[in-house]
Short mmCIF file of C-alpha atoms and ligand atoms in Angstrom, two decimals:
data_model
loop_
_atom_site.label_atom_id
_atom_site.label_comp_id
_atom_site.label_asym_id
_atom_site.label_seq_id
_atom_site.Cartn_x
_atom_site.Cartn_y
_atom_site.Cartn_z
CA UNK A 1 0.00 0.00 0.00
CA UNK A 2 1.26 3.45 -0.87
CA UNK A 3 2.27 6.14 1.77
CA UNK A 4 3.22 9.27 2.00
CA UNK A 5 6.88 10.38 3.66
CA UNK A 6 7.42 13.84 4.67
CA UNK A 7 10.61 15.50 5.23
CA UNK A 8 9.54 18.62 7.85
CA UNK A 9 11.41 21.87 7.90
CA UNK A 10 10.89 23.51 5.02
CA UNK A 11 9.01 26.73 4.65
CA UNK A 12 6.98 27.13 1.76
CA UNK A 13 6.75 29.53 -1.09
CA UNK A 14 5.29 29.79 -4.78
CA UNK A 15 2.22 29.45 -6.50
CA UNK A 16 0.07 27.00 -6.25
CA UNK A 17 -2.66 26.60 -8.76
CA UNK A 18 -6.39 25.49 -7.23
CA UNK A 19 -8.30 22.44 -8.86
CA UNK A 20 -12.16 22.51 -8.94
CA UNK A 21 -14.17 21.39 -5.78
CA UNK A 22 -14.65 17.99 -4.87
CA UNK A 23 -17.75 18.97 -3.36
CA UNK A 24 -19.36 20.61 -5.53
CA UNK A 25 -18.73 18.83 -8.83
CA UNK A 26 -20.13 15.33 -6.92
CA UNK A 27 -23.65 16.73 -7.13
CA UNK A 28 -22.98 18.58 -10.02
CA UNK A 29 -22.43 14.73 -11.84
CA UNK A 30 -25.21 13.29 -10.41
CA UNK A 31 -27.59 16.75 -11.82
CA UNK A 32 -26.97 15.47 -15.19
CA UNK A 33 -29.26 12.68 -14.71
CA UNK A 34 -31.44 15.51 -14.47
CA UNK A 35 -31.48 16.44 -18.63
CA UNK A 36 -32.22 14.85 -21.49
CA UNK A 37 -29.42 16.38 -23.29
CA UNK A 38 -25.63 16.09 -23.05
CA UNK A 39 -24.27 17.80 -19.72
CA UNK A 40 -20.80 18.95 -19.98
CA UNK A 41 -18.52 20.25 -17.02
CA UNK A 42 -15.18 21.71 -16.57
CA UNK A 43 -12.37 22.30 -13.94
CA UNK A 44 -13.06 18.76 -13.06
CA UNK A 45 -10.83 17.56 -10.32
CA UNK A 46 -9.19 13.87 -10.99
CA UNK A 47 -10.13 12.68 -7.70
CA UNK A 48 -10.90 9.01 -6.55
CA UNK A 49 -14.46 10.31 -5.65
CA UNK A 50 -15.32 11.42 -9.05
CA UNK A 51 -13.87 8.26 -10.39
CA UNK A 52 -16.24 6.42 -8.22
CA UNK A 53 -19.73 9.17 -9.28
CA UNK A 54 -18.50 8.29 -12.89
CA UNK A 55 -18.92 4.77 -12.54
CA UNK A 56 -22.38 5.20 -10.73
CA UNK A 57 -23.42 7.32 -13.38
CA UNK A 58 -21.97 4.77 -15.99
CA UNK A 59 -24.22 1.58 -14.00
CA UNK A 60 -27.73 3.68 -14.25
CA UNK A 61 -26.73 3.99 -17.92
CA UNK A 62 -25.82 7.17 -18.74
CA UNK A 63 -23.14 7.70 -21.31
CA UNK A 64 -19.77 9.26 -20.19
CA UNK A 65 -17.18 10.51 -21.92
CA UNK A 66 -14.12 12.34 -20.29
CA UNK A 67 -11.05 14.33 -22.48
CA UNK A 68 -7.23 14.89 -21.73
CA UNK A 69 -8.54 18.23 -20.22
CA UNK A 70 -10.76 15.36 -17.63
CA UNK A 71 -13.77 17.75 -18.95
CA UNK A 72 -16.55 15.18 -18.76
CA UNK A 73 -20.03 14.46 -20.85
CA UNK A 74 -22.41 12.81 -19.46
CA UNK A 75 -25.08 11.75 -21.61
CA UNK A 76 -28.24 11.06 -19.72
CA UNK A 77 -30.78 9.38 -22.54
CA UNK A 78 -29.73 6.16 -22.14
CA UNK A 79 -29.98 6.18 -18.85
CA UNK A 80 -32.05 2.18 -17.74
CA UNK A 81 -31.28 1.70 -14.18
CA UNK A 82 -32.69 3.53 -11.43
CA UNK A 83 -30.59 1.58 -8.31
CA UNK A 84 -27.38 2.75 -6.72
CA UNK A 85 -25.72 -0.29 -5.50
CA UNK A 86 -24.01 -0.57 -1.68
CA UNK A 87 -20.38 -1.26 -3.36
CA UNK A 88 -20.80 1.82 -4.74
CA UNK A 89 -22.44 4.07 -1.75
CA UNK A 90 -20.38 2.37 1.02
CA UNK A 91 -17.25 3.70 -0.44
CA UNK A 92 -18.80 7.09 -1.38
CA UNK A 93 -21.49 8.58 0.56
CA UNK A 94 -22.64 11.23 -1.96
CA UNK A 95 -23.46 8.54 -4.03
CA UNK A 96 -26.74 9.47 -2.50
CA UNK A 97 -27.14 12.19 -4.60
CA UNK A 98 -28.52 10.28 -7.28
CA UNK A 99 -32.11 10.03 -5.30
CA UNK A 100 -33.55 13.19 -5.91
CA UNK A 101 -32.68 13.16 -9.80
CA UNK A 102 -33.67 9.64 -10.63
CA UNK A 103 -36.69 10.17 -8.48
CA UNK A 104 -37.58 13.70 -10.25
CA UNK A 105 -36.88 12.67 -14.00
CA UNK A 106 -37.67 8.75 -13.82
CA UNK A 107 -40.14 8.27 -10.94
CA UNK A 108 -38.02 5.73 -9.24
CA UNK A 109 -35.03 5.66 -7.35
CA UNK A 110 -33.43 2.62 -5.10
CA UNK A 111 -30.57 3.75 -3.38
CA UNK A 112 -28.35 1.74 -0.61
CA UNK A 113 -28.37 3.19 3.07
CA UNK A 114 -24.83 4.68 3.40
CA UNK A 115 -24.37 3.68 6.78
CA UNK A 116 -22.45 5.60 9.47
CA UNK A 117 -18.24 6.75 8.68
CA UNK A 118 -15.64 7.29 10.48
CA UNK A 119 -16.71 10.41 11.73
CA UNK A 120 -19.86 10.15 12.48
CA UNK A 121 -23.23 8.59 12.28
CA UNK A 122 -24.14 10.99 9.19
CA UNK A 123 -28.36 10.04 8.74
CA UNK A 124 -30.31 10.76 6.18
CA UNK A 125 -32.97 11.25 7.15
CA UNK A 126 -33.85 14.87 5.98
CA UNK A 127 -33.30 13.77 2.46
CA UNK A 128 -36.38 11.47 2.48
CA UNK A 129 -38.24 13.89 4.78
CA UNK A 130 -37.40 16.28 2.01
CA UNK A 131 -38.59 13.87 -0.71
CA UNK A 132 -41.62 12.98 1.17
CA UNK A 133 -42.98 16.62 1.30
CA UNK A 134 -42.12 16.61 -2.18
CA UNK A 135 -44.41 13.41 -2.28
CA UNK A 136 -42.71 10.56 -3.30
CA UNK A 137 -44.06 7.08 -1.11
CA UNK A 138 -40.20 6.04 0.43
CA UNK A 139 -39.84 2.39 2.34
CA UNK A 140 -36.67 1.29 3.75
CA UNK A 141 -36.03 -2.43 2.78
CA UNK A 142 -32.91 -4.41 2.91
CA UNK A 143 -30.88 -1.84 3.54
CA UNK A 144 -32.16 0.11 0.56
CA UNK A 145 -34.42 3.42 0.13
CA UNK A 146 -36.85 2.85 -2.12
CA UNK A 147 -38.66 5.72 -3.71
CA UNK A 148 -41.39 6.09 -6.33
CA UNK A 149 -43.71 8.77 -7.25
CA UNK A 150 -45.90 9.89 -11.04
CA UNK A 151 -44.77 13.22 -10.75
CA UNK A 152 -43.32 15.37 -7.44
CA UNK A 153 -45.38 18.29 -6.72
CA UNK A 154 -44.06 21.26 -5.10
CA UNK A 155 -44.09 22.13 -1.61
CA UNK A 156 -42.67 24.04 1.53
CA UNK A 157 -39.25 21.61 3.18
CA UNK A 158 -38.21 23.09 6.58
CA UNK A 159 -34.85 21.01 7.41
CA UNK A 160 -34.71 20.53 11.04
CA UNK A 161 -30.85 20.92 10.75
CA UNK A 162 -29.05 22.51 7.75
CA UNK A 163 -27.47 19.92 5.73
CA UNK A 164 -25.38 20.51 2.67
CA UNK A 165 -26.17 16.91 1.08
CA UNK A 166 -30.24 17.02 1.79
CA UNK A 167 -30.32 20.65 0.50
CA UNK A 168 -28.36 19.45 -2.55
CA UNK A 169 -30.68 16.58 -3.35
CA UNK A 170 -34.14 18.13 -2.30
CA UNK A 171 -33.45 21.42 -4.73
CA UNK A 172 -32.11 18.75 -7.68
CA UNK A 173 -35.30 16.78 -7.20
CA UNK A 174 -37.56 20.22 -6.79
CA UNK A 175 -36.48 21.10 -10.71
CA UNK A 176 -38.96 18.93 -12.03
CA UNK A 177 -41.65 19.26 -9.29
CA UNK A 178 -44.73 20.38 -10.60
CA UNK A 179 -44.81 24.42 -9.08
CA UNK A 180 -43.46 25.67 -6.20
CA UNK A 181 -40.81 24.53 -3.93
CA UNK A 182 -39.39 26.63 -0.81
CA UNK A 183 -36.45 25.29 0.99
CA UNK A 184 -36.33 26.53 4.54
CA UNK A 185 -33.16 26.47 6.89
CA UNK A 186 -31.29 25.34 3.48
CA UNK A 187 -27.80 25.43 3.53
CA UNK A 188 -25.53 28.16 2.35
CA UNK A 189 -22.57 26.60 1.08
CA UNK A 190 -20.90 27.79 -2.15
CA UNK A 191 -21.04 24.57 -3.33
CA UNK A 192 -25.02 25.11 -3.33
CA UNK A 193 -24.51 28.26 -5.40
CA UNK A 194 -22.56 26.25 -7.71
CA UNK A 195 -24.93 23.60 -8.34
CA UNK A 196 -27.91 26.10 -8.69
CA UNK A 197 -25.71 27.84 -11.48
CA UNK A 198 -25.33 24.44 -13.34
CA UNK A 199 -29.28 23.99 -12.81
CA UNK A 200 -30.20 27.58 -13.84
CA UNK A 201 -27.89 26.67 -17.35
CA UNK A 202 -29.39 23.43 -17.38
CA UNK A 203 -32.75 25.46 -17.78
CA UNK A 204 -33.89 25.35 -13.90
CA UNK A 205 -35.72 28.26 -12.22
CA UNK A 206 -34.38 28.67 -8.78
CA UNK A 207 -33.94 31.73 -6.46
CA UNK A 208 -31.95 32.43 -3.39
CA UNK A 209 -29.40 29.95 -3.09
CA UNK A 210 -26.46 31.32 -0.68
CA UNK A 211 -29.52 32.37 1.52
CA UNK A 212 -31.31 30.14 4.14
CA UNK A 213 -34.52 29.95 1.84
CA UNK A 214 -34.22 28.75 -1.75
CA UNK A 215 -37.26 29.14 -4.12
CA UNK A 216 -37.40 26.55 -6.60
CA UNK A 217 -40.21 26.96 -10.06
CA UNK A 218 -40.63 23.57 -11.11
CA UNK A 219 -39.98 23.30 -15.25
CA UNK A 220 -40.84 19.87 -17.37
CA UNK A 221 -37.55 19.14 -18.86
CA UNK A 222 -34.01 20.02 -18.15
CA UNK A 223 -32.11 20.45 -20.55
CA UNK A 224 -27.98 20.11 -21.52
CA UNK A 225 -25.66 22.56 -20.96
CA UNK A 226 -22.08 23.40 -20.30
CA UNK A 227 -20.56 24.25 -16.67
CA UNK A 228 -17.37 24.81 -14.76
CA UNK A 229 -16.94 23.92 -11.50
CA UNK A 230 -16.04 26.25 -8.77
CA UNK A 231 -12.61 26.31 -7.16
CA UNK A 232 -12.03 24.19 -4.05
CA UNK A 233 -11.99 26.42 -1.03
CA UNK A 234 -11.47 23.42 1.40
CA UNK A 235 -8.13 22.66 -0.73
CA UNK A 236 -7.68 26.57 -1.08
CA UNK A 237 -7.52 26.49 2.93
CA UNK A 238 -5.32 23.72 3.63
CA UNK A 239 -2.56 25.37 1.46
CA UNK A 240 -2.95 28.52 2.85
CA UNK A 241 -2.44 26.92 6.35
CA UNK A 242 0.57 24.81 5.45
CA UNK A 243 2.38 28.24 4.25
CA UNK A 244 0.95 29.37 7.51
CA UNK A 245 2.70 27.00 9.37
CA UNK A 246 5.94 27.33 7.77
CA UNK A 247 6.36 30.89 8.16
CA UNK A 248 6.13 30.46 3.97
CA UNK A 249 4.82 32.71 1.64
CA UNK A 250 2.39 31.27 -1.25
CA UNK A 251 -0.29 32.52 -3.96
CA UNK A 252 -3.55 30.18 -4.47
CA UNK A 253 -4.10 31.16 -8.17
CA UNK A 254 -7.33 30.66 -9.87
CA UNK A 255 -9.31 30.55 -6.22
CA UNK A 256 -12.24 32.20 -4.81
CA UNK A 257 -11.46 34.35 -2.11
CA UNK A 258 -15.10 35.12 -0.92
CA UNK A 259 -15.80 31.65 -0.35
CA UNK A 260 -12.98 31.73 2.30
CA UNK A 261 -14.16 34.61 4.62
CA UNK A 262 -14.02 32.76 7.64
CA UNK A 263 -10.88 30.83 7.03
CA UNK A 264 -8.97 34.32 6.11
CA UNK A 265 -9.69 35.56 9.34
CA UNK A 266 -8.40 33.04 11.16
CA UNK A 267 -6.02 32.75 9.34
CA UNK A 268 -4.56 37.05 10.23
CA UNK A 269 -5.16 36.11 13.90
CA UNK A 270 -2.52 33.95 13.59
CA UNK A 271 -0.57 36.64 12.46
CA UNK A 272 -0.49 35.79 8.40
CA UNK A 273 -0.56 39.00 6.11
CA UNK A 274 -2.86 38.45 3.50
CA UNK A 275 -3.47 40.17 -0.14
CA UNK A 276 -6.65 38.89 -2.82
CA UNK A 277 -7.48 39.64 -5.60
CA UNK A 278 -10.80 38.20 -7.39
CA UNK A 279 -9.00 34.92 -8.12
CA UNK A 280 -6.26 34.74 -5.96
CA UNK A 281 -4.94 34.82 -2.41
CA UNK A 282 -1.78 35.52 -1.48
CA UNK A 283 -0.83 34.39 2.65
CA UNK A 284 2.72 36.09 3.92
CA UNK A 285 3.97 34.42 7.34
CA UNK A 286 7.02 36.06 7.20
CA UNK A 287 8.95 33.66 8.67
CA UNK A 288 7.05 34.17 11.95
CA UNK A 289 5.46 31.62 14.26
CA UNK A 290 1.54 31.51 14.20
CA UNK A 291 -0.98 32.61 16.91
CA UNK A 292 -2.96 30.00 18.48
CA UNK A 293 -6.48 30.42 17.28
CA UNK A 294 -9.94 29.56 19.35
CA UNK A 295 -12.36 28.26 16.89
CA UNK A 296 -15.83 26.80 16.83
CA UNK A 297 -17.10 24.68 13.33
CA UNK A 298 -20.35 26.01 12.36
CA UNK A 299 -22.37 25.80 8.49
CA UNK A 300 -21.51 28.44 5.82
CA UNK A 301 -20.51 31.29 6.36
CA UNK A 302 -18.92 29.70 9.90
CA UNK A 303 -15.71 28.16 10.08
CA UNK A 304 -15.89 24.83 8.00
CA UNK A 305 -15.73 21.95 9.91
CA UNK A 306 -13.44 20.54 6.25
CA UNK A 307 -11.28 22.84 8.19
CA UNK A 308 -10.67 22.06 11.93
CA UNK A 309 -8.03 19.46 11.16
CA UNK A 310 -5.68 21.23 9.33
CA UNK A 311 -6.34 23.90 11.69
CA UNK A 312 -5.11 21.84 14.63
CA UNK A 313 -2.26 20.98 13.29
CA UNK A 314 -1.54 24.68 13.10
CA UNK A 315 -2.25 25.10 16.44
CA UNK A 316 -0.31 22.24 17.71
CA UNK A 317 3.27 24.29 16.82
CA UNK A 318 1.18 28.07 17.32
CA UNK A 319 1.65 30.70 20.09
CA UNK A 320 -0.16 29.64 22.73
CA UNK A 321 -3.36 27.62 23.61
CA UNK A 322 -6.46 26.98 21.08
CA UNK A 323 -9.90 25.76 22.09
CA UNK A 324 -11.58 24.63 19.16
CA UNK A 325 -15.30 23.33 19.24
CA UNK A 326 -17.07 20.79 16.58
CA UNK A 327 -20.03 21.20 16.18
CA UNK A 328 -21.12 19.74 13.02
CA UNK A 329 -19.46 15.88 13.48
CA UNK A 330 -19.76 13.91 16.52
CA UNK A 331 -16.49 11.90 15.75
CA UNK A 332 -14.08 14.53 13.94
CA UNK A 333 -11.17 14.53 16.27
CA UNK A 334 -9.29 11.26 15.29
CA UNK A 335 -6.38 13.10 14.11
CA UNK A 336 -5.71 13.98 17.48
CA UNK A 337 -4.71 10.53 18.48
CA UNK A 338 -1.73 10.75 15.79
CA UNK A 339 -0.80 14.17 16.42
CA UNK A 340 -0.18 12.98 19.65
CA UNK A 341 2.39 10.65 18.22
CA UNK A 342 4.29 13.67 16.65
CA UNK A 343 4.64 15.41 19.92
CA UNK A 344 1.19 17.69 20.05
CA UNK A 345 -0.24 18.82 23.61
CA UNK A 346 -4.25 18.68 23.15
CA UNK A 347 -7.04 17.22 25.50
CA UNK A 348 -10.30 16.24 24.08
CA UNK A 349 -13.25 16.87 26.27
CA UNK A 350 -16.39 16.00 24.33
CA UNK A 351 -16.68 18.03 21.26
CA UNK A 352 -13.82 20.62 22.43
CA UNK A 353 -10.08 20.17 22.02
CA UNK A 354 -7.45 22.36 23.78
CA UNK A 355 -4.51 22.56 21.87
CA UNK A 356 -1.64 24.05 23.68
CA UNK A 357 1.61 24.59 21.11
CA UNK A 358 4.24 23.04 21.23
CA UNK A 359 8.15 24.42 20.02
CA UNK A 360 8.72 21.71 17.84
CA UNK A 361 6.81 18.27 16.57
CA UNK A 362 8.94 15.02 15.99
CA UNK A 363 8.23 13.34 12.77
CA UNK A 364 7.04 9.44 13.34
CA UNK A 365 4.74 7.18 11.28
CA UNK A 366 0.98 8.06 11.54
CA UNK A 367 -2.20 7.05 10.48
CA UNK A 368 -4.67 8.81 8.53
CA UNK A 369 -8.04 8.04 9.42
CA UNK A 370 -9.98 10.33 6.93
CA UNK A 371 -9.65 12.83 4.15
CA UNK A 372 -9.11 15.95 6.31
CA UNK A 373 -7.58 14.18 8.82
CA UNK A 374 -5.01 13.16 6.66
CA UNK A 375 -4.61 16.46 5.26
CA UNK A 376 -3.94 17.28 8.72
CA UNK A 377 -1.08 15.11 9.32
CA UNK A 378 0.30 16.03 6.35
CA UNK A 379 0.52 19.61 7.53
CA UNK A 380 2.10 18.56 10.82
CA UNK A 381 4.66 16.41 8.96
CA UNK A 382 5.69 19.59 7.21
CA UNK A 383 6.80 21.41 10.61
CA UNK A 384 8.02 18.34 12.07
CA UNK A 385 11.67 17.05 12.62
CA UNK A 386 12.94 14.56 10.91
CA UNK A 387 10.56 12.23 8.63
CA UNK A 388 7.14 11.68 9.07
CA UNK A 389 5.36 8.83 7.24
CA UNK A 390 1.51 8.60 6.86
CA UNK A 391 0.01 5.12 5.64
CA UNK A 392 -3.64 4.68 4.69
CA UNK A 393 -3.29 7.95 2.47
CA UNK A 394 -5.91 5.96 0.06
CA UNK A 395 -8.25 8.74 1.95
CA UNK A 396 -6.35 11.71 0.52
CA UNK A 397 -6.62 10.81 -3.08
CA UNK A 398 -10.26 11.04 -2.75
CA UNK A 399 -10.72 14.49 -1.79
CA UNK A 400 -6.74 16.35 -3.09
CA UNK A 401 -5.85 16.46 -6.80
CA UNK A 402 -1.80 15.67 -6.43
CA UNK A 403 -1.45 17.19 -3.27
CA UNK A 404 2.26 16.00 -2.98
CA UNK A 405 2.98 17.34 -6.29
CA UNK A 406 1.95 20.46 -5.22
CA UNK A 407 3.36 20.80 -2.13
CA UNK A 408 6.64 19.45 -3.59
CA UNK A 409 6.43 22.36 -6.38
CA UNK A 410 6.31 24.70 -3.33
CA UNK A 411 9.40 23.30 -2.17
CA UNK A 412 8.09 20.70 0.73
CA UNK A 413 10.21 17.52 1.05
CA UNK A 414 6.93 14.94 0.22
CA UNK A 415 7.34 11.79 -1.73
CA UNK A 416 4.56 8.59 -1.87
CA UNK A 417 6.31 5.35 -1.54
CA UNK A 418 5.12 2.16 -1.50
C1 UD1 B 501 -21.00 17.75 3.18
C2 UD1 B 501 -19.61 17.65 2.62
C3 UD1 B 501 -18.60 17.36 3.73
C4 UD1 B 501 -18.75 18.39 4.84
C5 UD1 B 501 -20.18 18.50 5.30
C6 UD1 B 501 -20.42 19.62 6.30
C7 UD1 B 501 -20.00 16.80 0.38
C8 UD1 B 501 -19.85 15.67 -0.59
N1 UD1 B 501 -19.57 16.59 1.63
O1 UD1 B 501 -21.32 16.47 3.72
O2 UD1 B 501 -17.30 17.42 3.17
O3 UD1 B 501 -17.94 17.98 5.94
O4 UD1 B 501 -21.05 18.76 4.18
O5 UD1 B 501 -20.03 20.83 5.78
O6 UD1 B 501 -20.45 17.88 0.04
N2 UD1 B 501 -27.48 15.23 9.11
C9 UD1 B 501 -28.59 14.59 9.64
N3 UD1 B 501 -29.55 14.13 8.77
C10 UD1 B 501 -29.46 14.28 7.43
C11 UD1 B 501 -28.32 14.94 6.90
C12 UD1 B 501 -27.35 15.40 7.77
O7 UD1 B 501 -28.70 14.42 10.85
O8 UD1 B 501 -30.36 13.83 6.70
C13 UD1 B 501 -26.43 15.76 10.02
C14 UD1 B 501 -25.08 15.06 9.81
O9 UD1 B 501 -24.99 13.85 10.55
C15 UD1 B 501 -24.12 16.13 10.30
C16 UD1 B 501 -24.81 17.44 9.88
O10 UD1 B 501 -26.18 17.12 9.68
O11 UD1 B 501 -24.03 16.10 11.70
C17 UD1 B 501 -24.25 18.07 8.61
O12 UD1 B 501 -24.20 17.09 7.58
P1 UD1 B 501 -24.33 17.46 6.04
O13 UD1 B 501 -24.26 18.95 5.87
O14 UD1 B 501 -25.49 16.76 5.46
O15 UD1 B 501 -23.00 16.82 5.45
P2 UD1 B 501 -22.85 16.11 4.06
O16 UD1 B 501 -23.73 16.76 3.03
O17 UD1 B 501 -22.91 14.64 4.23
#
């Protein structure tokens, strides 16, 4: 199995160019079922995840074709199959974003129960609430959700909790509704925005997405259209924090600075000088050691919860002590079991974790456990003496386009070995 070996000590500096966002582009895949004409999209990541939405697409039927560029076509008319199988949702949980579209534009839709993850329990359960007001008939059978219905009609979803996933697949299925659709307490992340742009070109009539109450006009067909996915602010983040922790100085080209508000804040308490421009942020440590910062994870426009790893690893080497809060995940702190390995000083109590720096980390072998968490270690690995090697990295290739490459351009000792 591959790993990842990381030779701390080396600030970074350079440009680093931003791919498109994992988290978007996963729905954005799955809204092509949607049309019946060719959907095309752009600034596609190559990520393991998008691998894995391609070859759900490909099982329903659809046709997909994918260039040197990675721009992909998916071709929804010959679409046959209206079941996501568990080998594919197990290994991908927003494989569940094919319910609302197969539901909305075939009538049917039999997708496998996710199941919990590592860091958490992660229901769904305001999905099918969300499809039931939309009034599909839903049963839960052998570990499947099976949903039918002639035609959704539209109607008024209040999600007890904001969820980025159920918002996602309540406005995709809402498109077709027959009339009106209002999503209440829907979530705000850019990624939402992103996916209502592709929907809008796709022919969709939707309003207020970015707001906590989306309007959606239900239209009879969808039709194709060309989009290009939005920069990754998650990745944007977690190479602004590794020049953070350096003391480096680096550029995030083609990125979206506005969908990084709360990130860029924390990240000048910690002392970094920062410069945008519309597509580009610039982070100057200066060679100086970071502030701790206190943080608590909260939905957009709060502090992404994508975030608090690499964030703690920050903190580990920072100024001083950090109390950060998770709010969103009940399980997100299993990083802190490895940093521990590399030297950190932090104390979990419940869902808070004081971090008190540390001078220096010592590099040893780690585990990651998940995609940020990985990230995370990564990050420590950077500031770390000596060589730090992280196994199980399988979880970083699902969610980072090259990330060693990168880093490496920026003048990081990384290398994967096997
Ligand atoms: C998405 C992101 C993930 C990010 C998360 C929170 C994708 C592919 N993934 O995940 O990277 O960490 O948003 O920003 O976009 N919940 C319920 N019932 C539901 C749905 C969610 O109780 O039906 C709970 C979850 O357990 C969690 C919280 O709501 O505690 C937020 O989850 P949600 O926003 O749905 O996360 P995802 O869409 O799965």
């Amino acid at each position: 199995m591959q790993k990842i070996l990381v030779q701390g000590g080396k600030p970074l500096h350079g440009d680093v160019r931003i791919s498109g966002a994992k988290n978007a582009v996963l729905p954005i895949l799955c809204a092509g079922l949607l049309a019946d004409d060719v959907l095309r999209v752009s600034n596609v990541p190559r990520l393991h995840d998008v691998k894995t939405t391609l070859r759900l697409l490909g099982e329903l039927g659809a046709g997909i074709a994918i260039d040197d560029a990675f721009n992909i076509r998916i071709d929804p008319r010959t679409v046959h199959s209206h079941v996501a199988p568990y080998e594919l949702v197990k290994t991908m949980r927003a494989s569940v974003l094919v319910l609302g579209p197969l539901l909305a534009r075939y009538g049917a839709a039999e997708v496998s129960l996710p199941g919990g993850c590592a860091i958490g329990s992660r229901p769904i359960d305001q999905h099918i609430k969300g499809m039931q007001a939309l009034g599909a008939d839903i049963s839960v059978d052998h570990g499947f959700i099976k949903a039918s219905a002639k035609r959704l009609r539209g109607a008024r979803v209040v999600f007890d909790m904001v969820s980025v996933g159920a918002t996602e697949n309540v406005l995709m299925a809402a498109t077709l509704a027959e009339g009106r659709t209002v999503l209440e307490n829907a979530a705000m992340e850019p990624e939402i925005i992103d996916l209502a742009v592709c929907l809008r070109a796709m022919g969709a009539n939707i309003e207020g997405d970015g707001t906590g109450r989306i309007v959606v006009e239900g239209v009879e067909r969808l039709h194709g259209a060309e989009h290009s996915v939005v920069p990754d602010r998650i990745e944007t983040g977690t190479f602004l924090v590794a020049a953070a922790m350096t003391g480096g100085r680096i550029t995030a080209t083609h990125a979206r600075p506005e969908t990084l508000d709360a990130v860029i804040d924390k990240l000048k308490e910690a002392g970094a000088v920062i410069d945008c421009t519309d597509d580009s942020i610039t982070l100057d440590m200066g060679g100086r050691r970071p502030h701790a910062v206190n943080l608590s994870t909260a939905p957009h426009p709060g502090f992404p919860t994508d975030m608090q790893a690499q964030f703690m690893a920050m903190n580990c080497i920072a100024d001083g002590v950090g109390v950060m809060i998770e709010t969103i995940f009940e399980n997100r702190f299993m990083h802190v079991q490895e940093l521990l390995r590399l030297g950190a000083d932090i104390r979990v109590e419940g869902h808070t974790a004081i971090v008190r720096g540390v001078d220096k980390l010592s590099g040893a072998p780690v585990m990651a456990t998940d995609l940020r968490a990985s990230a995370s270690l990564i990050l420590a690995g950077l500031v770390a003496d000596g060589e730090t090697v992280i196994d199980r990295i399988y979880h970083l290739d699902r969610g980072y386009e090259n990330i060693e490459a990168k880093l490496s351009a920026l003048g990081a000792g990384i290398r994967r070995i096997d």
